[in-house]
Coordinates of N, CA and C in Angstrom, one line a residue:
X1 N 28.6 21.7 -6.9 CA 28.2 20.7 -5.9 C 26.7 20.9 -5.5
X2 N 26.4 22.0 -5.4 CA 24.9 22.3 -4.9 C 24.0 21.8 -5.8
X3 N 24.1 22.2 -7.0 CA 22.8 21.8 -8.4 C 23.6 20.5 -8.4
X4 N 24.1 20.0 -8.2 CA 24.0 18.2 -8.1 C 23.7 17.7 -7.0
X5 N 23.6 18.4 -5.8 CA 22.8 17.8 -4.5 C 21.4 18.1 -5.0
X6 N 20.9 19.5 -5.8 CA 19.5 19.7 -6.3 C 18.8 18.8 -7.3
X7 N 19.8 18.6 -7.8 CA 19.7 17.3 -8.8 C 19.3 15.8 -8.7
X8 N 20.3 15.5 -7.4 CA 19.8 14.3 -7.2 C 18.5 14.6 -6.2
X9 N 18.8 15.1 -5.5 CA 17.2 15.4 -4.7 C 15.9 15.3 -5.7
X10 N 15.8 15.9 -6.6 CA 14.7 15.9 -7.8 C 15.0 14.7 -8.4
X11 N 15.5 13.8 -8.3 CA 15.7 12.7 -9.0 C 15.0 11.5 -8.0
X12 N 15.2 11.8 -6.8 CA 14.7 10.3 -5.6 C 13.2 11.1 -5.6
X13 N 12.8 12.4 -5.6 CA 11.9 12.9 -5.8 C 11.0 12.3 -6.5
X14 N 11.4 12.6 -7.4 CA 10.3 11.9 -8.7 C 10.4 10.7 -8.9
X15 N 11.1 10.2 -8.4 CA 11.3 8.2 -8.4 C 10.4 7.8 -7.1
X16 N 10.1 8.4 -6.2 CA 9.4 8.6 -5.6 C 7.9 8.4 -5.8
X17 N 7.6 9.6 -6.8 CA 6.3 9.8 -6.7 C 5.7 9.0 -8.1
X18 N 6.8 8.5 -8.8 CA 6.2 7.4 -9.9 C 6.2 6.4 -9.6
X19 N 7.0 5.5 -8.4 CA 7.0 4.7 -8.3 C 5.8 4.4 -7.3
X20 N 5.2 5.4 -6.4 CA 4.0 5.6 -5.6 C 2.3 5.3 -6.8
X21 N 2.9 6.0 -7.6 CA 1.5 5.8 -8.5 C 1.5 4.6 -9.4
X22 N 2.7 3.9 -9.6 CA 2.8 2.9 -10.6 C 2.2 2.1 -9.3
X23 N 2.8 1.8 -8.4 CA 2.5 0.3 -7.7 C 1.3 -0.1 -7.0
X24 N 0.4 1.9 -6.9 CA -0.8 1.9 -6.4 C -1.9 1.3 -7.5
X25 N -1.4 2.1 -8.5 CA -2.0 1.6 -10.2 C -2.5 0.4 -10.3
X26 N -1.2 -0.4 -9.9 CA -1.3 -1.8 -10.0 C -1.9 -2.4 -9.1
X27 N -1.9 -2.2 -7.7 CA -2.3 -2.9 -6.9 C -4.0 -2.9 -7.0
X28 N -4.1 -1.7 -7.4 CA -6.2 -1.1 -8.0 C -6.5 -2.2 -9.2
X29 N -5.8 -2.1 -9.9 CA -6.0 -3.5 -11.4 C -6.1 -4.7 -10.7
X30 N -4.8 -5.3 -9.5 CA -5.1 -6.6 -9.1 C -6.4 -6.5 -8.3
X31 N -6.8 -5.7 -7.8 CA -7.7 -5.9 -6.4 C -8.7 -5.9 -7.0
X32 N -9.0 -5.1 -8.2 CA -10.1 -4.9 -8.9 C -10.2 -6.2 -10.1
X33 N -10.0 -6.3 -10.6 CA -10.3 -7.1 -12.0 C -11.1 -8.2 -11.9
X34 N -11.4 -8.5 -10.8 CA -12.6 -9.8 -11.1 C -13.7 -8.6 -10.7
X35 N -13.9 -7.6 -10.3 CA -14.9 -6.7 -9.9 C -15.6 -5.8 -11.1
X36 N -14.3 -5.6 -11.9 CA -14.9 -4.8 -12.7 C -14.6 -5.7 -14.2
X37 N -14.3 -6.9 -14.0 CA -14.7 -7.8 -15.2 C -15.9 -8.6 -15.2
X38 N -15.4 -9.8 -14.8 CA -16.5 -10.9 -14.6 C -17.1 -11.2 -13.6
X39 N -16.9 -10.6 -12.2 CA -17.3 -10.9 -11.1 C -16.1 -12.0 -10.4
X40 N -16.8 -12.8 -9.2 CA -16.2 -13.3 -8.6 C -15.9 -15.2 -9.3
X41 N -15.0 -15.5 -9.1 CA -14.7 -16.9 -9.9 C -15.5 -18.0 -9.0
X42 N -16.6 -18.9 -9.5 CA -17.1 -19.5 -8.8 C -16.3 -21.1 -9.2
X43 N -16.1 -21.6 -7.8 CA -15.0 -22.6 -7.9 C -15.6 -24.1 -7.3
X44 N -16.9 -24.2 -7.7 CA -17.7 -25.8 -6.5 C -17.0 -26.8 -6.7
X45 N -16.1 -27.2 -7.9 CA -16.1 -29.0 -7.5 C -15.2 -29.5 -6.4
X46 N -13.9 -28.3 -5.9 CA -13.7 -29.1 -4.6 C -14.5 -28.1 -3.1
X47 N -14.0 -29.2 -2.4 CA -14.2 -28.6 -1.2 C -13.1 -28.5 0.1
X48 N -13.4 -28.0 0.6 CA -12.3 -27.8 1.5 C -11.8 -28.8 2.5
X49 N -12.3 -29.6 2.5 CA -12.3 -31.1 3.5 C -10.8 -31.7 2.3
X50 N -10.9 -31.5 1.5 CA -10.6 -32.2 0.4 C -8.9 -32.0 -0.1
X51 N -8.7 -30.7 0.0 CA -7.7 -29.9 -0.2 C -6.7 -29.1 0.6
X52 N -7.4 -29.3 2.2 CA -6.8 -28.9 3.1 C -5.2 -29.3 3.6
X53 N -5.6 -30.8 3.6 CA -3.8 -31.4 3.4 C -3.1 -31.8 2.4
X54 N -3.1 -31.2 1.4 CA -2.5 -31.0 0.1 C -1.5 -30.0 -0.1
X55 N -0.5 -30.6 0.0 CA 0.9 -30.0 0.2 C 0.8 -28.8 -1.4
X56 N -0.1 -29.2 -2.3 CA 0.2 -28.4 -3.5 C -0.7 -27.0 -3.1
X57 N -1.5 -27.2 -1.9 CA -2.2 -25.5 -1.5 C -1.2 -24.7 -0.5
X58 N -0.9 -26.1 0.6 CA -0.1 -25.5 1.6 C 1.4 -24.3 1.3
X59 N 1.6 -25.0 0.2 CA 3.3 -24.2 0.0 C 2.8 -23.1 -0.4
X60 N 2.2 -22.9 -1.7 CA 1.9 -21.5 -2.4 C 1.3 -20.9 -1.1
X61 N 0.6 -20.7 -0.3 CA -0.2 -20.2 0.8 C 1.2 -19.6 1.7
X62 N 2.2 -21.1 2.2 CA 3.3 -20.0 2.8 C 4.1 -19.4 2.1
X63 N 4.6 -19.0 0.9 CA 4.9 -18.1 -0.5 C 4.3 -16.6 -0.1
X64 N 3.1 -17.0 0.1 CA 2.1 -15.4 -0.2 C 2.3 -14.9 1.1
X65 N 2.3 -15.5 2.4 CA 2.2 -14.7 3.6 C 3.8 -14.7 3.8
X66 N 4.3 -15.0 3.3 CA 6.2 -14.9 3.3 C 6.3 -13.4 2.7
X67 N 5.6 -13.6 1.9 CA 5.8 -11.9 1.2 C 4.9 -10.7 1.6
X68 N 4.0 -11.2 2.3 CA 3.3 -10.1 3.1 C 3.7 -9.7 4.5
X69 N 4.4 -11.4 4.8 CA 5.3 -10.7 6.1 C 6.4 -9.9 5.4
X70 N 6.9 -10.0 4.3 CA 7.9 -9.0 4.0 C 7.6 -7.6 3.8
X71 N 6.6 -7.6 3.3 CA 5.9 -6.0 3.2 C 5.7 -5.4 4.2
X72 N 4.9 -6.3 5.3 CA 4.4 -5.9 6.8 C 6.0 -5.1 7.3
X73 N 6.8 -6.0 7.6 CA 8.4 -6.0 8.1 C 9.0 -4.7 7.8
X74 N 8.8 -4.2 6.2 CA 9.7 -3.5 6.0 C 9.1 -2.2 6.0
X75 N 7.5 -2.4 6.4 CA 6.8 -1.4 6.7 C 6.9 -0.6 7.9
X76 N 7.2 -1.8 9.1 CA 7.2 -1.2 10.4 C 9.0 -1.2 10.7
X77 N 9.6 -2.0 10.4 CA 11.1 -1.5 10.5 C 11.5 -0.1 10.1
X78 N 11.3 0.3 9.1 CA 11.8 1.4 8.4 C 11.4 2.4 9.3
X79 N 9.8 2.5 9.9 CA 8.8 3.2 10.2 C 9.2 3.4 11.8
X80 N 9.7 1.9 12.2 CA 9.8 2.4 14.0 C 11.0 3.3 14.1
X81 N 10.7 4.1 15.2 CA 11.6 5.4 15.5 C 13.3 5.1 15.2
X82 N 13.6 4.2 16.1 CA 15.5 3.8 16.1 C 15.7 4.3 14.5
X83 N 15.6 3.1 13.6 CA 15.6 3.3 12.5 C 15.0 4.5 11.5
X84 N 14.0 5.0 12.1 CA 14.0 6.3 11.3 C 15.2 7.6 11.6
X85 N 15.5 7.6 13.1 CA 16.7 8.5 13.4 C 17.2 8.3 12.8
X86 N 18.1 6.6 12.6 CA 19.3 6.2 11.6 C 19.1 7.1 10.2
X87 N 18.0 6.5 9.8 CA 18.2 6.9 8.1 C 18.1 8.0 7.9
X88 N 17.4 9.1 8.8 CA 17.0 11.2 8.9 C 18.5 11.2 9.2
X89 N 19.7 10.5 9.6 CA 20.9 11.0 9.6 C 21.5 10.5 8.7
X90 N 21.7 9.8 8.0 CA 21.5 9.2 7.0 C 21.5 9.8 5.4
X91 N 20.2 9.8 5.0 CA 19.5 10.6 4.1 C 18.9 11.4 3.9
X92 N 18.6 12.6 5.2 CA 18.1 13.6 5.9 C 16.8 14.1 5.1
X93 N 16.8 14.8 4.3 CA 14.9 14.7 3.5 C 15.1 14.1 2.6
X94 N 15.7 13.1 2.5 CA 15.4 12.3 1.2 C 14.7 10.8 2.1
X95 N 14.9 10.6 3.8 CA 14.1 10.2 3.8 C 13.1 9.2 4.1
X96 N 11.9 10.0 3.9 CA 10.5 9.4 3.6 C 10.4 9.4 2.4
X97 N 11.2 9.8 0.9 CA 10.8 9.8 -0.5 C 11.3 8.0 -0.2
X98 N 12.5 8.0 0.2 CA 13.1 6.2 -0.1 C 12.5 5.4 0.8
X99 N 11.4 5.7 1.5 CA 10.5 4.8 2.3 C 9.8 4.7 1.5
X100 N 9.3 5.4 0.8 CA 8.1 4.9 -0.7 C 8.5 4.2 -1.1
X101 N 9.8 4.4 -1.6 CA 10.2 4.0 -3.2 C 10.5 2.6 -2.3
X102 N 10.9 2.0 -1.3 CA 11.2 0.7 -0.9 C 9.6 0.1 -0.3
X103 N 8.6 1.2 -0.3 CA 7.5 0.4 -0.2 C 6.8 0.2 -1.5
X104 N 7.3 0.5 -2.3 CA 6.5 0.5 -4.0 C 7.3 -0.8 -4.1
X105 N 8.7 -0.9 -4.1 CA 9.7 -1.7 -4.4 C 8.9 -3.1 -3.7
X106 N 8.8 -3.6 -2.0 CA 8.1 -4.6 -1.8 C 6.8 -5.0 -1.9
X107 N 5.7 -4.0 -2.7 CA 4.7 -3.7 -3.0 C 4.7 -4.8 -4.5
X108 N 5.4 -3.8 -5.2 CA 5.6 -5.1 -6.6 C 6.2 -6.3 -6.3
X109 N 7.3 -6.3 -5.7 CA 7.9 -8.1 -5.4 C 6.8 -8.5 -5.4
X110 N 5.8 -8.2 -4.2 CA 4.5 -9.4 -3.9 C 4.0 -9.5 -5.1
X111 N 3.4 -8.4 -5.8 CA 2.2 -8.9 -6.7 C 3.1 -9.7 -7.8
X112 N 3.9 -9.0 -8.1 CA 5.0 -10.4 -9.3 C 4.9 -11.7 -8.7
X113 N 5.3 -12.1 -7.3 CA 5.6 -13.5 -6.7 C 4.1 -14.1 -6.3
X114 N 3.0 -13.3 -6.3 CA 2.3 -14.1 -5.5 C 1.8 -15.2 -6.2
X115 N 1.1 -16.0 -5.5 CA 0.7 -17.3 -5.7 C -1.0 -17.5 -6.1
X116 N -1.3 -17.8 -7.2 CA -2.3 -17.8 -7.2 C -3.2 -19.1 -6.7
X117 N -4.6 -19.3 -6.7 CA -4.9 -20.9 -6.1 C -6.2 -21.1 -7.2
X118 N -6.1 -21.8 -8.2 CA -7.0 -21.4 -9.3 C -7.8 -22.5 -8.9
X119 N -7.3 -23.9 -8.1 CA -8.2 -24.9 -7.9 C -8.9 -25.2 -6.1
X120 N -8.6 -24.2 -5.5 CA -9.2 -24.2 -4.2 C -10.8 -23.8 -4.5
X121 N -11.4 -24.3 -3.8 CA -12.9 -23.6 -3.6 C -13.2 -22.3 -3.4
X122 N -14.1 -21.9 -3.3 CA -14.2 -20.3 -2.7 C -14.3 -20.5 -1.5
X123 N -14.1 -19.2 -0.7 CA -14.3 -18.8 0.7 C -15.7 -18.5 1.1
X124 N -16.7 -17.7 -0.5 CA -17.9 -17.4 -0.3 C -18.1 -16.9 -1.6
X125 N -19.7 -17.5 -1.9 CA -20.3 -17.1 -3.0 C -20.9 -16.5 -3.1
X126 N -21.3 -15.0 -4.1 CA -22.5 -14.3 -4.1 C -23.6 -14.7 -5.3
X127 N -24.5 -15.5 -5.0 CA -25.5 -15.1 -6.0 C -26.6 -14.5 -6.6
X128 N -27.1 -13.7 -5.8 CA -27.8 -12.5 -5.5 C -27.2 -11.5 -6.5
X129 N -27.9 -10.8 -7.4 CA -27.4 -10.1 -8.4 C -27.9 -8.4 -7.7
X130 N -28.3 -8.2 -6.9 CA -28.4 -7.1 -5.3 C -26.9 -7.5 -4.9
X131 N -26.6 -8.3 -4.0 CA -25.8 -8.5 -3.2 C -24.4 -8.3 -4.2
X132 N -24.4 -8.8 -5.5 CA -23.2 -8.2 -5.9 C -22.7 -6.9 -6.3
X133 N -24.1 -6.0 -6.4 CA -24.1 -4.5 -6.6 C -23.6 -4.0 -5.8
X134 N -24.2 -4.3 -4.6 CA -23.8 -3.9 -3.2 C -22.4 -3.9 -2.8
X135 N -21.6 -5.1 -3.2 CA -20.3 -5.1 -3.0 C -19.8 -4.4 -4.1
X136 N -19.8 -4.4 -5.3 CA -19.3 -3.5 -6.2 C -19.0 -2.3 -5.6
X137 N -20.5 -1.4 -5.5 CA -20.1 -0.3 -4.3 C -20.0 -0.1 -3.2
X138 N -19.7 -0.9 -2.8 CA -18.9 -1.1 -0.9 C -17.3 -1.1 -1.8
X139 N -16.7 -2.0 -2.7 CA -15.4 -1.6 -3.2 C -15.4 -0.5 -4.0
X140 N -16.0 -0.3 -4.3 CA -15.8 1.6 -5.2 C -15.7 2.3 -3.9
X141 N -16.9 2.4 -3.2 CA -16.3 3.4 -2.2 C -15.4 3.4 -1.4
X142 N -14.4 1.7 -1.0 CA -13.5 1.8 -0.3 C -12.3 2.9 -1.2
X143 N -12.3 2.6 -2.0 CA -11.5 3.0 -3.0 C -11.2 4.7 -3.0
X144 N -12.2 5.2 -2.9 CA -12.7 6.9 -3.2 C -12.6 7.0 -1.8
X145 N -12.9 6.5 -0.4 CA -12.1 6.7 0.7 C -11.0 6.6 0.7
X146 N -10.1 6.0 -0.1 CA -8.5 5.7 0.1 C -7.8 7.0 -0.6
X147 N -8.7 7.2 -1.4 CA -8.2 8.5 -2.3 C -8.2 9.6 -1.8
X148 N -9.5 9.7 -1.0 CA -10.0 11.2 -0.3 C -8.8 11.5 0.8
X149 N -8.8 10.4 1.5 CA -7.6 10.1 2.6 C -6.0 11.4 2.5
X150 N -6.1 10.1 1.2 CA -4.6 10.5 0.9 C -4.6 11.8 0.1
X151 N -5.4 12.6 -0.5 CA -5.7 13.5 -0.7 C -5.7 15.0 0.4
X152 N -6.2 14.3 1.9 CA -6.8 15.3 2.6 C -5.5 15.5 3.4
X153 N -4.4 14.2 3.9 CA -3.8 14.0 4.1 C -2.1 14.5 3.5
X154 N -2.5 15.2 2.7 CA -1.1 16.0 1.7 C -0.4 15.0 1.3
X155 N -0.6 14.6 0.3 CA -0.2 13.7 -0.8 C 1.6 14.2 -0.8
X156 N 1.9 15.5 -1.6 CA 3.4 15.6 -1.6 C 4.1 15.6 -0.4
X157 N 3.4 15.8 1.1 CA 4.2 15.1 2.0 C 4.5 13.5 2.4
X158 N 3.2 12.6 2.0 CA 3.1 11.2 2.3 C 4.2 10.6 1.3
X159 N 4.3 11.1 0.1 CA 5.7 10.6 -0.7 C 7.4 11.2 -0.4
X160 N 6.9 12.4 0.3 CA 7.9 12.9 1.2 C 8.5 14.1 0.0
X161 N 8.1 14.4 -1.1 CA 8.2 15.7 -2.0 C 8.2 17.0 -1.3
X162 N 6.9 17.2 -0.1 CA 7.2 18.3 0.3 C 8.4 18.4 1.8
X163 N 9.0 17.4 2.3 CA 10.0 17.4 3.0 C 11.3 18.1 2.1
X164 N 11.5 17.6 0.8 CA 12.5 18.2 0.1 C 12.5 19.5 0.1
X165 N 11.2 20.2 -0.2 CA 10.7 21.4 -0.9 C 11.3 22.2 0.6
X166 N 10.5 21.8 1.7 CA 10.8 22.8 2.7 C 12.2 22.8 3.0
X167 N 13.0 21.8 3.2 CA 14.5 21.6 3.5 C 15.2 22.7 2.3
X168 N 14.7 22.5 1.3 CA 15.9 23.3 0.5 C 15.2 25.3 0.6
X169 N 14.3 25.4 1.5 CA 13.8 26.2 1.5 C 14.0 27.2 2.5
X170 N 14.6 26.3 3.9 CA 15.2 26.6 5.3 C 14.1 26.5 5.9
X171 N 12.6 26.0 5.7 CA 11.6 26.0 6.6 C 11.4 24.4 7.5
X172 N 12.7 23.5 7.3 CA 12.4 22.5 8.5 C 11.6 21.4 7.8
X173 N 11.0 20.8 9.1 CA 9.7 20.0 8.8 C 8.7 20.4 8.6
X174 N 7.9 19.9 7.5 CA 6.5 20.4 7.3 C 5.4 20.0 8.7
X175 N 5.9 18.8 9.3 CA 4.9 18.2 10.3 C 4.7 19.5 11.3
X176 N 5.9 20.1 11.6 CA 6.3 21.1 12.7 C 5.7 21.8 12.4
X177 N 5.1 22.4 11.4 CA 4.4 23.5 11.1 C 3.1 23.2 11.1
X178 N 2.5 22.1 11.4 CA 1.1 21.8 11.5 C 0.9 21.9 12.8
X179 N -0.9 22.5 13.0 CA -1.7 22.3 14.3 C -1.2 21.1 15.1
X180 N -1.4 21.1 16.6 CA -1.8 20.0 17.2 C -2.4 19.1 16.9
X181 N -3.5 19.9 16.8 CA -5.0 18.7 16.1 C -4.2 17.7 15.0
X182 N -3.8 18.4 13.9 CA -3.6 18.1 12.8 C -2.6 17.1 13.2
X183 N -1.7 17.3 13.9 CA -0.5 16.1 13.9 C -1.1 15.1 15.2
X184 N -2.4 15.3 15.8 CA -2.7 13.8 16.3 C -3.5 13.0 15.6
X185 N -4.4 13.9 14.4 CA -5.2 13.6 13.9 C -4.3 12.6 12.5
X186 N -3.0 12.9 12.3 CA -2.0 11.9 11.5 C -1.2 11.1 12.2
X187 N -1.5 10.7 13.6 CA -0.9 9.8 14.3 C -2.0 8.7 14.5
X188 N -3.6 8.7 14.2 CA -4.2 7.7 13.8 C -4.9 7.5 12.2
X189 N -4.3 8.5 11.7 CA -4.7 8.2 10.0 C -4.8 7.0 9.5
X190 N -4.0 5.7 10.2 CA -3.4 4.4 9.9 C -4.9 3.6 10.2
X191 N -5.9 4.1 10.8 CA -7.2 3.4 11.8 C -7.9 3.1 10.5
X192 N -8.3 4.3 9.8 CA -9.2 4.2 8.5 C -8.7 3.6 7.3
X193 N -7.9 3.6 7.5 CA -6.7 3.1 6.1 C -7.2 1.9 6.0
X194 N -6.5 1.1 7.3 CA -6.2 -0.5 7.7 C -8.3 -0.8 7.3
X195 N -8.8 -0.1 7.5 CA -10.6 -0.7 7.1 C -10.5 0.1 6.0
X196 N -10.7 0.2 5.0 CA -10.5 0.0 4.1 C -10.5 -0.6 2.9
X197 N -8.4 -0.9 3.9 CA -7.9 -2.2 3.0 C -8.6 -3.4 3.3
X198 N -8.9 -3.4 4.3 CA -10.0 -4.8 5.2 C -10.9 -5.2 4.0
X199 N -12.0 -3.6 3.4 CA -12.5 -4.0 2.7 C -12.5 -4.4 1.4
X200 N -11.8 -4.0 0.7 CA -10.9 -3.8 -0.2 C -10.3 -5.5 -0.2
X201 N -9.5 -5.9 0.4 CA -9.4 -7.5 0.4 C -9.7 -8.4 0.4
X202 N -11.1 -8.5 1.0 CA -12.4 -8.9 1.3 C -12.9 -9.3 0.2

């Protein structure tokens, strides 16, 4: 019974932590590929006077924030306290690994469902061949901030690996064993993230 509780534990484990790098993977390809191919798509013949009450922009548009409200949702549900007691009694260190794996999980729904708008205008054009540099590296560096982050931040705890490790170890929570500092200093980690992604979207 035990090496099959070990077993499955290494199993949400590592589904876990692949399914964390596959959806980040992806989400770097979507966010990036007009940046690091051709630039930005320049779109002049309509305008937005034009296309604004056009039921064929309006729907895909509520499509896309339908599924960002679903991401948002299942981000802060899972995450607000009630529901985390439930599921730590529940799943007990398994988990924050299945809060990944269900944020990888609505991470891909979006980018499969989203909606693209290939005939709307742009928002904004760069033609300054400076100014596109410049944003090139304003998104590389958002990027290598996101990394340093999550890096500095203990990567096998954020997928919840090192929760398993300490539980089957009799050492508890890893958070409990951190400084003060350290655990207020991960109660606004969310500040730099969210700019960032700002830029990063942008």
């Amino acid at each position: 019974m035990e090496r099959f509780r070990i077993g499955f534990v290494f199993v949400v484990a590592l589904c876990a932590l692949l399914s964390a790098f596959s959806s980040t993977w992806r989400l770097i390809l979507y966010l990036s590929s007009d940046c690091l191919s051709h630039g930005p798509v320049h779109r002049q013949s309509l305008t937005w006077s034009k296309v604004q009450w056009d039921e064929r922009v309006w729907w895909p548009l509520a499509v896309d924030l339908g599924y960002l409200a679903l991401f948002v949702l299942q981000h802060s549900i899972m995450a607000c306290p009630p529901v985390k007691h439930l599921l730590n009694g529940m799943l007990g260190m398994c988990q924050r690994a299945v809060y990944v794996i269900c944020s990888a999980a609505t991470l891909q729904i979006m980018l499969n469902q989203w909606q693209e708008f290939p005939t709307l205008p742009a928002l904004w054009s760069i033609e300054s061949s400076a100014f596109q540099l410049f944003c090139f590296l304003l998104h590389t560096v958002s990027w290598l901030v996101l990394l340093s982050i999550t890096l500095l931040f203990d990567f096998p705890e954020l997928v919840g690996m090192k929760q398993m490790y300490y539980q089957w170890l009799g050492l508890g929570e890893p958070m409990t064993l951190k400084s003060e500092q350290a655990r207020r200093l991960y109660s606004h980690v969310r500040h730099p993230v969210c700019l960032e992604l700002m830029l990063l979207l942008w």
